[in-house]
N, C-alpha and C. Protein backbone atom coordinates (compact mmCIF):
# COMPACT_ATOMS: atom_id res chain seq x y z
N MET A 1 78.99 -29.01 -12.14
CA MET A 1 78.14 -28.71 -13.13
C MET A 1 78.40 -29.02 -14.35
N THR A 2 77.90 -29.06 -15.16
CA THR A 2 78.05 -30.19 -16.11
C THR A 2 78.13 -28.93 -17.84
N GLU A 3 79.35 -29.61 -18.35
CA GLU A 3 79.84 -28.76 -19.31
C GLU A 3 78.77 -29.10 -20.62
N PRO A 4 78.64 -28.06 -21.25
CA PRO A 4 77.04 -28.39 -22.20
C PRO A 4 78.03 -29.02 -22.98
N GLN A 5 76.86 -29.70 -24.32
CA GLN A 5 77.33 -30.38 -25.05
C GLN A 5 77.98 -30.23 -26.29
N GLY A 6 78.64 -30.82 -27.15
CA GLY A 6 79.31 -29.98 -28.03
C GLY A 6 80.17 -29.33 -28.28
N SER A 7 80.39 -28.78 -26.59
CA SER A 7 82.07 -28.36 -26.09
C SER A 7 82.87 -29.38 -26.25
N GLU A 8 82.87 -30.34 -26.87
CA GLU A 8 83.86 -30.81 -26.62
C GLU A 8 85.19 -30.30 -27.91
N GLU A 9 86.37 -30.89 -27.70
CA GLU A 9 87.61 -30.94 -28.25
C GLU A 9 87.54 -31.63 -29.85
N ARG A 10 87.18 -30.48 -30.66
CA ARG A 10 87.03 -31.82 -32.40
C ARG A 10 88.34 -31.94 -32.39
N GLN A 11 88.79 -33.38 -32.70
CA GLN A 11 89.35 -33.56 -33.46
C GLN A 11 89.50 -33.38 -34.91
N PRO A 12 90.54 -33.40 -35.44
CA PRO A 12 90.55 -33.07 -37.23
C PRO A 12 90.08 -34.46 -37.77
N VAL A 13 89.55 -34.56 -39.15
CA VAL A 13 89.22 -35.72 -39.57
C VAL A 13 90.21 -36.53 -40.13
N THR A 14 90.47 -37.18 -40.36
CA THR A 14 91.51 -37.68 -41.34
C THR A 14 91.31 -39.41 -42.02
N PRO A 15 91.96 -39.43 -43.45
CA PRO A 15 91.40 -39.59 -44.30
C PRO A 15 90.42 -41.37 -43.76
N ALA A 16 91.42 -41.56 -42.90
CA ALA A 16 90.78 -43.06 -42.65
C ALA A 16 89.49 -42.89 -41.74
N ASP A 17 89.29 -41.72 -41.09
CA ASP A 17 88.38 -42.00 -40.64
C ASP A 17 86.37 -41.29 -41.39
N ALA A 18 87.08 -40.60 -42.64
CA ALA A 18 86.27 -40.57 -43.13
C ALA A 18 86.80 -40.67 -44.92
N PRO A 19 86.43 -42.33 -44.88
CA PRO A 19 85.92 -43.17 -45.98
C PRO A 19 86.39 -42.75 -47.47
N GLY A 20 84.71 -41.98 -47.81
CA GLY A 20 84.04 -40.71 -49.35
C GLY A 20 84.90 -39.35 -49.75
N ILE A 21 85.89 -39.01 -48.64
CA ILE A 21 86.51 -38.10 -49.02
C ILE A 21 87.06 -37.55 -50.30
N ASP A 22 87.90 -38.68 -50.85
CA ASP A 22 88.74 -38.93 -51.69
C ASP A 22 88.13 -38.73 -53.06
N GLU A 23 86.67 -39.56 -53.40
CA GLU A 23 85.84 -39.01 -54.25
C GLU A 23 84.98 -37.62 -54.18
N MET A 24 85.14 -37.23 -53.09
CA MET A 24 84.40 -36.35 -53.44
C MET A 24 85.58 -34.98 -53.38
N MET A 25 86.76 -34.97 -52.96
CA MET A 25 87.33 -34.03 -53.41
C MET A 25 87.73 -34.25 -55.19
N ASP A 26 87.96 -35.31 -55.20
CA ASP A 26 87.64 -35.62 -56.60
C ASP A 26 86.62 -35.27 -58.00
N GLU A 27 85.75 -35.45 -57.39
CA GLU A 27 84.40 -34.35 -57.79
C GLU A 27 84.47 -33.38 -57.91
N ALA A 28 85.17 -32.92 -57.18
CA ALA A 28 84.97 -31.36 -56.82
C ALA A 28 86.02 -30.59 -57.91
N ILE A 29 87.65 -31.15 -58.26
CA ILE A 29 88.26 -30.93 -59.09
C ILE A 29 87.54 -31.14 -60.33
N ALA A 30 86.99 -32.61 -60.85
CA ALA A 30 86.57 -32.64 -61.59
C ALA A 30 85.28 -31.43 -62.23
N GLY A 31 84.78 -31.38 -60.89
CA GLY A 31 83.82 -29.86 -61.04
C GLY A 31 84.28 -28.36 -61.41
N VAL A 32 86.05 -28.20 -61.42
CA VAL A 32 86.64 -26.88 -61.36
C VAL A 32 87.13 -26.75 -62.73
N ILE A 33 87.98 -28.05 -63.15
CA ILE A 33 87.96 -28.65 -64.58
C ILE A 33 87.36 -28.45 -65.60
N ALA A 34 86.56 -28.61 -65.20
CA ALA A 34 84.69 -28.50 -66.67
C ALA A 34 84.38 -27.40 -66.41
N GLU A 35 84.17 -26.33 -65.25
CA GLU A 35 83.49 -25.41 -65.60
C GLU A 35 85.26 -24.06 -66.33
N GLU A 36 86.42 -24.90 -66.31
CA GLU A 36 87.20 -24.17 -66.60
C GLU A 36 87.43 -23.96 -68.33
N GLU A 37 87.24 -25.88 -68.18
CA GLU A 37 87.25 -26.13 -69.90
C GLU A 37 85.94 -25.39 -70.39
N LEU A 38 85.33 -25.22 -70.00
CA LEU A 38 83.78 -24.35 -70.70
C LEU A 38 84.01 -22.90 -70.39
N ALA A 39 84.52 -22.54 -69.70
CA ALA A 39 85.16 -21.07 -69.70
C ALA A 39 86.08 -20.18 -70.53
N ALA A 40 87.30 -21.71 -71.00
CA ALA A 40 87.82 -21.79 -71.88
C ALA A 40 87.34 -21.44 -73.39
N ALA A 41 86.23 -22.59 -73.60
CA ALA A 41 85.33 -23.06 -74.50
C ALA A 41 84.74 -21.26 -75.11
N ALA A 42 84.25 -21.04 -73.95
CA ALA A 42 83.40 -19.89 -74.64
C ALA A 42 84.43 -19.13 -75.02
N VAL A 43 85.24 -18.59 -74.24
CA VAL A 43 86.80 -17.38 -74.63
C VAL A 43 86.98 -17.65 -76.34
N GLU A 44 87.56 -19.21 -76.81
CA GLU A 44 88.04 -19.27 -77.61
C GLU A 44 86.23 -19.44 -78.82
N GLY A 45 85.18 -19.36 -78.31
CA GLY A 45 84.10 -18.90 -79.11
C GLY A 45 83.77 -16.92 -79.66
N ASP A 46 84.20 -16.76 -78.34
CA ASP A 46 84.12 -15.53 -78.56
C ASP A 46 85.01 -14.63 -79.25
N VAL A 47 86.45 -15.52 -79.16
CA VAL A 47 87.51 -14.64 -79.89
C VAL A 47 86.63 -15.38 -81.14
N SER A 48 86.47 -16.75 -82.19
CA SER A 48 86.17 -16.30 -83.44
C SER A 48 84.91 -16.36 -83.66
N GLN A 49 84.11 -15.08 -82.80
CA GLN A 49 83.05 -14.94 -82.78
C GLN A 49 83.19 -13.60 -83.04
N ALA A 50 84.26 -12.70 -82.13
CA ALA A 50 84.97 -11.55 -82.61
C ALA A 50 85.70 -11.58 -84.22
N GLN A 51 86.11 -12.56 -84.33
CA GLN A 51 87.14 -12.76 -85.98
C GLN A 51 85.99 -12.59 -86.55
N LEU A 52 85.14 -13.29 -86.98
CA LEU A 52 83.91 -13.16 -87.95
C LEU A 52 83.47 -12.14 -88.26
N ALA A 53 83.00 -11.04 -86.88
CA ALA A 53 82.50 -10.00 -87.00
C ALA A 53 83.40 -8.94 -86.83
N LEU A 54 84.78 -9.11 -87.29
CA LEU A 54 85.90 -8.30 -87.70
C LEU A 54 86.03 -7.90 -89.62
N ALA A 55 85.90 -9.81 -89.80
CA ALA A 55 86.00 -9.91 -90.91
C ALA A 55 84.82 -9.31 -91.56
N GLU A 56 83.66 -9.21 -91.70
CA GLU A 56 82.11 -8.76 -91.73
C GLU A 56 82.82 -7.15 -91.87
N LEU A 57 83.01 -6.27 -90.81
CA LEU A 57 82.88 -5.13 -90.81
C LEU A 57 84.60 -4.68 -91.73
N THR A 58 85.22 -5.56 -91.82
CA THR A 58 85.85 -5.32 -92.93
C THR A 58 85.66 -4.98 -94.13
N ASN A 59 84.56 -5.74 -94.14
CA ASN A 59 84.41 -6.39 -95.67
C ASN A 59 83.35 -5.08 -96.17
N ASP A 60 82.46 -4.48 -94.81
CA ASP A 60 81.15 -3.33 -95.26
C ASP A 60 83.04 -2.27 -95.22
N LEU A 61 84.08 -2.42 -94.53
CA LEU A 61 84.16 -0.96 -94.90
C LEU A 61 84.97 -0.93 -96.47
N GLN A 62 85.76 -2.31 -96.61
CA GLN A 62 85.94 -1.91 -98.02
C GLN A 62 84.80 -1.36 -99.12
N ARG A 63 83.53 -2.31 -98.72
CA ARG A 63 82.63 -1.64 -99.78
C ARG A 63 82.40 -0.51 -100.38
N LEU A 64 82.20 0.25 -97.88
CA LEU A 64 82.00 1.92 -98.51
C LEU A 64 82.58 2.48 -99.30
N GLN A 65 84.32 1.98 -98.82
CA GLN A 65 85.55 2.60 -99.73
C GLN A 65 85.48 2.56 -100.97
N ALA A 66 84.94 1.58 -101.72
CA ALA A 66 84.65 1.30 -103.12
C ALA A 66 83.44 2.12 -103.87
N GLU A 67 82.86 2.41 -103.03
CA GLU A 67 81.47 2.86 -103.26
C GLU A 67 81.46 4.63 -102.97
N TYR A 68 82.39 4.93 -101.78
CA TYR A 68 82.66 6.47 -102.08
C TYR A 68 83.96 6.60 -102.99
N ALA A 69 84.68 5.56 -103.60
CA ALA A 69 85.62 6.01 -104.75
C ALA A 69 84.60 6.30 -106.17
N ASN A 70 83.75 5.12 -106.21
CA ASN A 70 83.18 5.50 -107.39
C ASN A 70 82.23 6.62 -106.86
N TYR A 71 81.93 7.02 -106.51
CA TYR A 71 80.84 8.34 -106.22
C TYR A 71 82.11 10.02 -106.48
N ARG A 72 83.13 9.70 -105.98
CA ARG A 72 83.92 10.53 -106.51
C ARG A 72 83.92 10.58 -107.76
N ARG A 73 84.52 9.78 -108.48
CA ARG A 73 84.66 9.66 -109.86
C ARG A 73 82.96 10.02 -110.92
N ARG A 74 82.07 9.85 -109.81
CA ARG A 74 80.93 9.88 -111.14
C ARG A 74 80.86 11.18 -110.55
N VAL A 75 81.14 12.15 -108.98
CA VAL A 75 80.97 13.08 -109.23
C VAL A 75 81.92 14.30 -110.40
N ASP A 76 83.20 13.77 -109.77
CA ASP A 76 84.38 14.29 -110.78
C ASP A 76 84.16 14.47 -112.68
N ARG A 77 83.32 13.43 -112.80
CA ARG A 77 82.84 12.98 -114.15
C ARG A 77 81.82 14.00 -114.66
N ASP A 78 80.61 14.40 -113.42
CA ASP A 78 79.44 14.83 -113.71
C ASP A 78 79.82 16.29 -113.56
N ARG A 79 80.88 17.00 -113.18
CA ARG A 79 81.35 18.27 -113.64
C ARG A 79 81.80 18.58 -114.51
N ASP A 80 82.27 17.92 -114.93
CA ASP A 80 83.44 18.48 -115.81
C ASP A 80 82.26 18.20 -116.77
N LEU A 81 81.29 17.20 -117.23
CA LEU A 81 80.28 17.55 -118.32
C LEU A 81 78.92 18.57 -117.85
N ILE A 82 78.94 18.64 -116.86
CA ILE A 82 77.97 20.57 -117.22
C ILE A 82 79.37 21.60 -117.38
N ARG A 83 80.32 21.09 -116.58
CA ARG A 83 80.83 22.32 -117.40
C ARG A 83 81.27 22.32 -118.64
N GLU A 84 81.43 21.50 -119.65
CA GLU A 84 81.63 21.49 -120.75
C GLU A 84 80.13 22.23 -121.47
N ASN A 85 79.31 21.54 -120.62
CA ASN A 85 77.65 21.78 -121.07
C ASN A 85 77.65 23.29 -121.33
N ALA A 86 78.10 24.30 -120.24
CA ALA A 86 77.11 25.48 -120.19
C ALA A 86 78.87 26.04 -120.60
N VAL A 87 79.80 25.27 -120.66
CA VAL A 87 81.12 26.65 -122.05
C VAL A 87 79.90 25.80 -123.08
N GLY A 88 79.93 24.98 -123.74
CA GLY A 88 79.35 24.64 -125.27
C GLY A 88 77.74 25.47 -124.90
N GLY A 89 77.08 25.92 -124.75
CA GLY A 89 75.79 26.94 -124.43
C GLY A 89 76.39 28.70 -124.49
N VAL A 90 77.66 28.69 -124.15
CA VAL A 90 77.73 30.30 -124.25
C VAL A 90 78.62 30.13 -125.46
N LEU A 91 79.34 28.52 -125.67
CA LEU A 91 79.78 29.64 -127.39
C LEU A 91 79.11 28.85 -128.41
N THR A 92 77.50 28.89 -128.20
CA THR A 92 75.95 29.00 -129.42
C THR A 92 76.18 30.25 -129.44
N GLN A 93 75.54 30.87 -128.33
CA GLN A 93 75.30 32.08 -128.15
C GLN A 93 76.63 33.50 -129.00
N LEU A 94 77.56 32.36 -128.92
CA LEU A 94 78.62 34.00 -129.26
C LEU A 94 78.96 33.43 -131.33
N LEU A 95 78.02 32.41 -131.81
CA LEU A 95 78.27 32.06 -133.13
C LEU A 95 77.92 32.85 -133.89
N SER A 96 77.06 34.20 -133.63
CA SER A 96 76.32 35.38 -134.65
C SER A 96 77.72 36.10 -134.22
N LEU A 97 78.22 36.09 -133.23
CA LEU A 97 79.20 37.60 -133.60
C LEU A 97 80.43 37.15 -134.01
N LEU A 98 80.57 35.52 -133.97
CA LEU A 98 81.46 35.38 -134.83
C LEU A 98 81.33 35.61 -136.31
N ASP A 99 79.67 35.44 -136.55
CA ASP A 99 80.20 35.53 -137.96
C ASP A 99 79.44 36.74 -138.10
N ASP A 100 79.18 37.45 -138.07
CA ASP A 100 79.15 39.62 -137.80
C ASP A 100 81.16 39.32 -138.04
N VAL A 101 81.62 39.52 -137.67
CA VAL A 101 83.22 39.31 -137.45
C VAL A 101 83.81 38.72 -138.50
N ASP A 102 83.35 37.49 -139.37
CA ASP A 102 83.80 37.34 -140.35
C ASP A 102 83.25 38.20 -141.44
N ARG A 103 81.95 37.89 -141.88
CA ARG A 103 81.47 39.04 -142.34
C ARG A 103 82.11 40.33 -142.86
N ALA A 104 82.01 41.35 -141.48
CA ALA A 104 83.44 42.41 -141.23
C ALA A 104 84.01 42.27 -142.33
N ARG A 105 85.27 41.15 -142.22
CA ARG A 105 86.10 40.64 -142.20
C ARG A 105 86.56 40.59 -143.96
N GLN A 106 85.74 40.29 -144.21
CA GLN A 106 84.68 39.81 -146.00
C GLN A 106 84.60 40.97 -146.73
N HIS A 107 84.36 41.71 -146.27
CA HIS A 107 83.71 43.46 -147.13
C HIS A 107 84.53 44.38 -146.06
N GLY A 108 86.25 43.89 -145.88
CA GLY A 108 87.05 45.17 -146.10
C GLY A 108 86.85 46.39 -144.48
N GLU A 109 85.90 45.50 -143.75
CA GLU A 109 84.95 46.63 -142.95
C GLU A 109 85.54 46.23 -140.70
N LEU A 110 86.83 45.17 -141.30
CA LEU A 110 87.17 45.22 -140.15
C LEU A 110 88.65 45.45 -140.52
N GLU A 111 88.97 46.91 -139.08
CA GLU A 111 89.82 48.00 -139.09
C GLU A 111 90.42 48.35 -137.86
N GLY A 112 91.42 48.44 -137.57
CA GLY A 112 91.63 49.50 -136.88
C GLY A 112 91.42 48.82 -135.09
N ALA A 113 90.96 49.23 -134.51
CA ALA A 113 90.49 48.70 -132.63
C ALA A 113 89.74 47.23 -133.34
N PHE A 114 88.33 47.60 -134.35
CA PHE A 114 87.58 46.62 -134.34
C PHE A 114 88.60 44.67 -134.68
N LYS A 115 89.85 45.46 -135.37
CA LYS A 115 90.20 44.35 -136.17
C LYS A 115 90.55 43.79 -134.48
N THR A 116 91.01 44.71 -134.59
CA THR A 116 91.90 43.78 -132.69
C THR A 116 90.91 42.79 -132.29
N VAL A 117 89.76 43.23 -131.82
CA VAL A 117 89.03 42.63 -130.99
C VAL A 117 88.24 41.35 -131.11
N GLY A 118 87.91 41.82 -132.60
CA GLY A 118 87.81 40.71 -133.28
C GLY A 118 88.77 39.58 -133.56
N GLU A 119 90.09 40.04 -133.51
CA GLU A 119 91.22 39.09 -133.40
C GLU A 119 91.24 38.31 -132.21
N SER A 120 90.81 39.33 -130.99
CA SER A 120 91.08 39.08 -129.53
C SER A 120 90.28 38.04 -129.51
N LEU A 121 88.83 38.42 -129.47
CA LEU A 121 87.62 37.47 -129.42
C LEU A 121 87.90 36.05 -130.48
N GLU A 122 88.31 36.07 -131.68
CA GLU A 122 88.13 34.54 -131.84
C GLU A 122 89.59 33.90 -131.46
N ALA A 123 90.65 34.50 -130.36
CA ALA A 123 91.58 33.84 -129.57
C ALA A 123 91.20 33.18 -128.83
N THR A 124 90.81 34.13 -128.08
CA THR A 124 89.90 33.72 -126.69
C THR A 124 89.06 32.91 -126.84
N LEU A 125 88.18 32.24 -127.69
CA LEU A 125 87.05 31.50 -128.28
C LEU A 125 88.11 30.20 -128.83
N THR A 126 88.72 30.10 -129.55
CA THR A 126 89.55 28.93 -129.81
C THR A 126 90.73 28.66 -128.22
N LYS A 127 91.11 29.76 -127.61
CA LYS A 127 91.39 28.89 -126.35
C LYS A 127 90.39 27.99 -125.15
N LEU A 128 89.62 28.56 -125.51
CA LEU A 128 88.31 27.48 -124.84
C LEU A 128 88.10 26.04 -125.42
N GLY A 129 88.57 26.25 -126.58
CA GLY A 129 88.40 24.82 -127.78
C GLY A 129 87.68 24.59 -128.93
N LEU A 130 86.71 26.16 -128.92
CA LEU A 130 85.74 26.22 -129.90
C LEU A 130 86.39 26.39 -131.70
N GLU A 131 86.25 25.16 -132.20
CA GLU A 131 87.22 24.44 -133.71
C GLU A 131 85.94 25.38 -134.36
N PRO A 132 86.89 25.80 -135.33
CA PRO A 132 86.13 26.53 -136.65
C PRO A 132 86.01 25.33 -137.89
N PHE A 133 85.43 24.83 -138.25
CA PHE A 133 85.52 23.93 -139.87
C PHE A 133 84.97 24.35 -141.10
N GLY A 134 84.81 23.71 -142.03
CA GLY A 134 84.21 24.17 -143.08
C GLY A 134 85.30 25.05 -144.09
N ALA A 135 85.82 23.99 -144.93
CA ALA A 135 86.86 25.09 -145.94
C ALA A 135 86.79 24.13 -147.19
N THR A 136 86.99 25.64 -148.77
CA THR A 136 86.34 25.02 -149.84
C THR A 136 87.08 23.71 -150.40
N ASP A 137 86.90 22.99 -150.84
CA ASP A 137 87.79 21.79 -151.39
C ASP A 137 88.17 20.69 -150.19
N GLU A 138 87.59 20.57 -149.50
CA GLU A 138 87.63 19.52 -148.00
C GLU A 138 86.43 18.39 -148.40
N ALA A 139 86.22 17.19 -148.41
CA ALA A 139 85.47 16.34 -148.49
C ALA A 139 84.29 16.58 -148.01
N PHE A 140 83.10 16.04 -148.80
CA PHE A 140 81.48 16.86 -147.38
C PHE A 140 80.86 16.02 -146.97
N ASP A 141 80.98 15.48 -145.77
CA ASP A 141 80.79 14.79 -144.74
C ASP A 141 79.49 15.36 -144.36
N PRO A 142 78.11 14.62 -144.35
CA PRO A 142 77.07 15.08 -144.12
C PRO A 142 76.31 15.60 -142.08
N MET A 143 77.59 14.83 -141.64
CA MET A 143 77.46 14.24 -140.16
C MET A 143 78.34 16.44 -139.62
N VAL A 144 78.43 16.59 -140.10
CA VAL A 144 79.54 17.91 -140.05
C VAL A 144 79.18 19.21 -141.30
N HIS A 145 78.62 18.94 -142.56
CA HIS A 145 78.16 19.81 -143.66
C HIS A 145 76.49 19.55 -143.51
N GLU A 146 76.21 21.25 -144.14
CA GLU A 146 75.42 21.19 -144.33
C GLU A 146 74.72 21.96 -145.95
N ALA A 147 74.91 21.09 -147.03
CA ALA A 147 74.55 21.01 -148.08
C ALA A 147 73.58 22.45 -148.77
N LEU A 148 73.74 23.69 -149.02
CA LEU A 148 72.74 23.90 -149.34
C LEU A 148 71.78 23.80 -151.10
N THR A 149 73.68 23.73 -151.54
CA THR A 149 73.05 23.61 -153.00
C THR A 149 74.37 22.99 -153.91
N THR A 150 73.68 22.50 -154.27
CA THR A 150 74.53 21.23 -155.11
C THR A 150 74.86 21.54 -156.73
N GLU A 151 76.14 20.98 -157.12
CA GLU A 151 75.95 21.24 -159.13
C GLU A 151 76.98 19.85 -159.18
N SER A 152 76.90 19.63 -159.95
CA SER A 152 76.93 18.03 -160.24
C SER A 152 78.89 18.88 -161.43
N ARG A 153 79.73 17.58 -160.95
CA ARG A 153 81.09 18.29 -162.01
C ARG A 153 81.83 17.17 -162.56
N ASP A 154 82.09 17.26 -164.05
CA ASP A 154 82.79 15.87 -164.12
C ASP A 154 84.47 15.87 -163.33
N ASP A 155 84.41 17.03 -163.06
CA ASP A 155 86.11 16.99 -162.98
C ASP A 155 86.45 16.23 -161.24
N ILE A 156 85.42 15.97 -160.01
CA ILE A 156 85.29 15.86 -159.34
C ILE A 156 85.26 14.14 -159.29
N THR A 157 85.59 14.05 -158.20
CA THR A 157 85.42 12.18 -158.29
C THR A 157 84.30 11.72 -156.82
N GLU A 158 84.28 12.43 -156.08
CA GLU A 158 83.90 12.30 -154.90
C GLU A 158 83.02 13.57 -154.10
N PRO A 159 81.85 13.83 -153.74
CA PRO A 159 81.70 15.09 -152.75
C PRO A 159 82.11 16.19 -152.59
N THR A 160 82.20 16.91 -152.62
CA THR A 160 83.18 18.10 -151.98
C THR A 160 82.53 19.29 -151.98
N VAL A 161 83.00 20.11 -151.41
CA VAL A 161 82.99 21.04 -150.58
C VAL A 161 83.26 22.51 -151.72
N ILE A 162 82.07 22.87 -152.67
CA ILE A 162 83.25 24.09 -153.31
C ILE A 162 83.28 25.67 -153.05
N SER A 163 82.26 25.83 -151.60
CA SER A 163 82.10 27.03 -151.24
C SER A 163 81.49 26.55 -149.93
N VAL A 164 82.18 28.05 -148.38
CA VAL A 164 81.06 27.73 -147.55
C VAL A 164 80.41 29.13 -147.27
N TYR A 165 79.64 28.89 -147.11
CA TYR A 165 78.85 30.20 -147.00
C TYR A 165 78.26 30.79 -145.22
N GLN A 166 78.97 29.85 -144.29
CA GLN A 166 78.97 29.71 -143.28
C GLN A 166 79.88 28.88 -142.59
N SER A 167 80.42 29.64 -141.40
CA SER A 167 81.30 28.25 -141.21
C SER A 167 80.70 27.53 -140.08
N GLY A 168 81.11 26.35 -139.88
CA GLY A 168 80.81 25.53 -138.76
C GLY A 168 81.98 25.62 -137.67
N TYR A 169 81.05 24.88 -136.80
CA TYR A 169 82.19 25.17 -134.93
C TYR A 169 81.89 23.59 -134.28
N ARG A 170 82.65 23.07 -133.80
CA ARG A 170 82.94 22.33 -133.13
C ARG A 170 83.55 22.61 -132.01
N PHE A 171 83.08 22.11 -130.81
CA PHE A 171 83.25 22.03 -128.88
C PHE A 171 83.35 20.77 -128.72
N ALA A 172 84.68 20.22 -127.87
CA ALA A 172 84.34 18.35 -127.64
C ALA A 172 84.33 18.00 -128.08
N GLY A 173 83.86 17.59 -129.21
CA GLY A 173 84.23 16.45 -130.47
C GLY A 173 82.55 17.06 -130.49
N ARG A 174 82.17 17.93 -130.82
CA ARG A 174 80.60 17.85 -130.47
C ARG A 174 80.39 18.91 -131.99
N VAL A 175 78.92 19.05 -132.67
CA VAL A 175 79.01 20.13 -133.70
C VAL A 175 78.07 20.72 -133.42
N LEU A 176 78.61 22.10 -132.73
CA LEU A 176 77.83 22.93 -132.23
C LEU A 176 76.67 23.74 -133.48
N ARG A 177 77.45 23.85 -135.28
CA ARG A 177 76.53 23.79 -136.25
C ARG A 177 77.43 23.72 -136.95
N PRO A 178 76.98 23.10 -137.68
CA PRO A 178 77.16 22.65 -139.11
C PRO A 178 77.57 24.06 -139.97
N ALA A 179 78.10 23.35 -140.83
CA ALA A 179 78.85 24.42 -141.71
C ALA A 179 77.89 24.21 -142.74
N ARG A 180 77.65 25.04 -143.35
CA ARG A 180 76.81 25.50 -144.14
C ARG A 180 77.18 25.79 -145.50
N VAL A 181 77.70 24.75 -146.69
CA VAL A 181 78.14 24.68 -148.08
C VAL A 181 77.14 24.35 -149.21
N ALA A 182 77.80 24.88 -149.78
CA ALA A 182 77.85 24.46 -151.71
C ALA A 182 78.67 22.81 -152.18
N VAL A 183 77.95 21.90 -153.09
CA VAL A 183 78.70 21.00 -152.65
C VAL A 183 78.80 20.71 -154.02
N ALA A 184 79.65 19.98 -154.13
CA ALA A 184 80.12 19.84 -156.21
C ALA A 184 80.33 17.90 -156.19
N GLY A 185 79.83 17.04 -157.15
CA GLY A 185 79.69 16.09 -156.96
C GLY A 185 79.13 15.03 -158.31
N THR A 186 79.90 14.00 -158.75
CA THR A 186 79.07 13.56 -160.13
C THR A 186 77.64 13.06 -159.53
N ASP A 187 76.67 13.19 -160.85
CA ASP A 187 75.34 12.67 -160.46
C ASP A 187 75.76 10.58 -160.50
């Protein structure tokens, strides 16, 4: 019988038998190193991209937090303004009632339980911030006084309130109703 070809025992190849093996190994090692360097560069690129994305997201978050804080301040301010306007509207409607109480007091008709109710009403409205103004002998201010009559007097150097026909009222720094007064001044 004949032995089939290729069944010979193979001998390991030594570098002396294959002269180009060193170059092939060097090329293979260089290829692996290049791939590792590329992978490291890609990771470094991913890290720098991740850092840029993190910085951008941090800026977005800070901007949103600032917008939210501004929104809260605006809502609080608007809420206070709405409350102030609502209270001012109610107080304006109650001014005629205060005028009635004042007229009753001037005519001596405010006695007993009605006196207590009138004083309680005035105290409550004062607690809410209603401020009456307009008294005799105070300087005339056209921003808060409405001059119904005027008279000329030599003993007065500046326009002065000499009589109050109807008290004026102020709430939260704004005039709800000017005081209606008589004014004396020099010509």
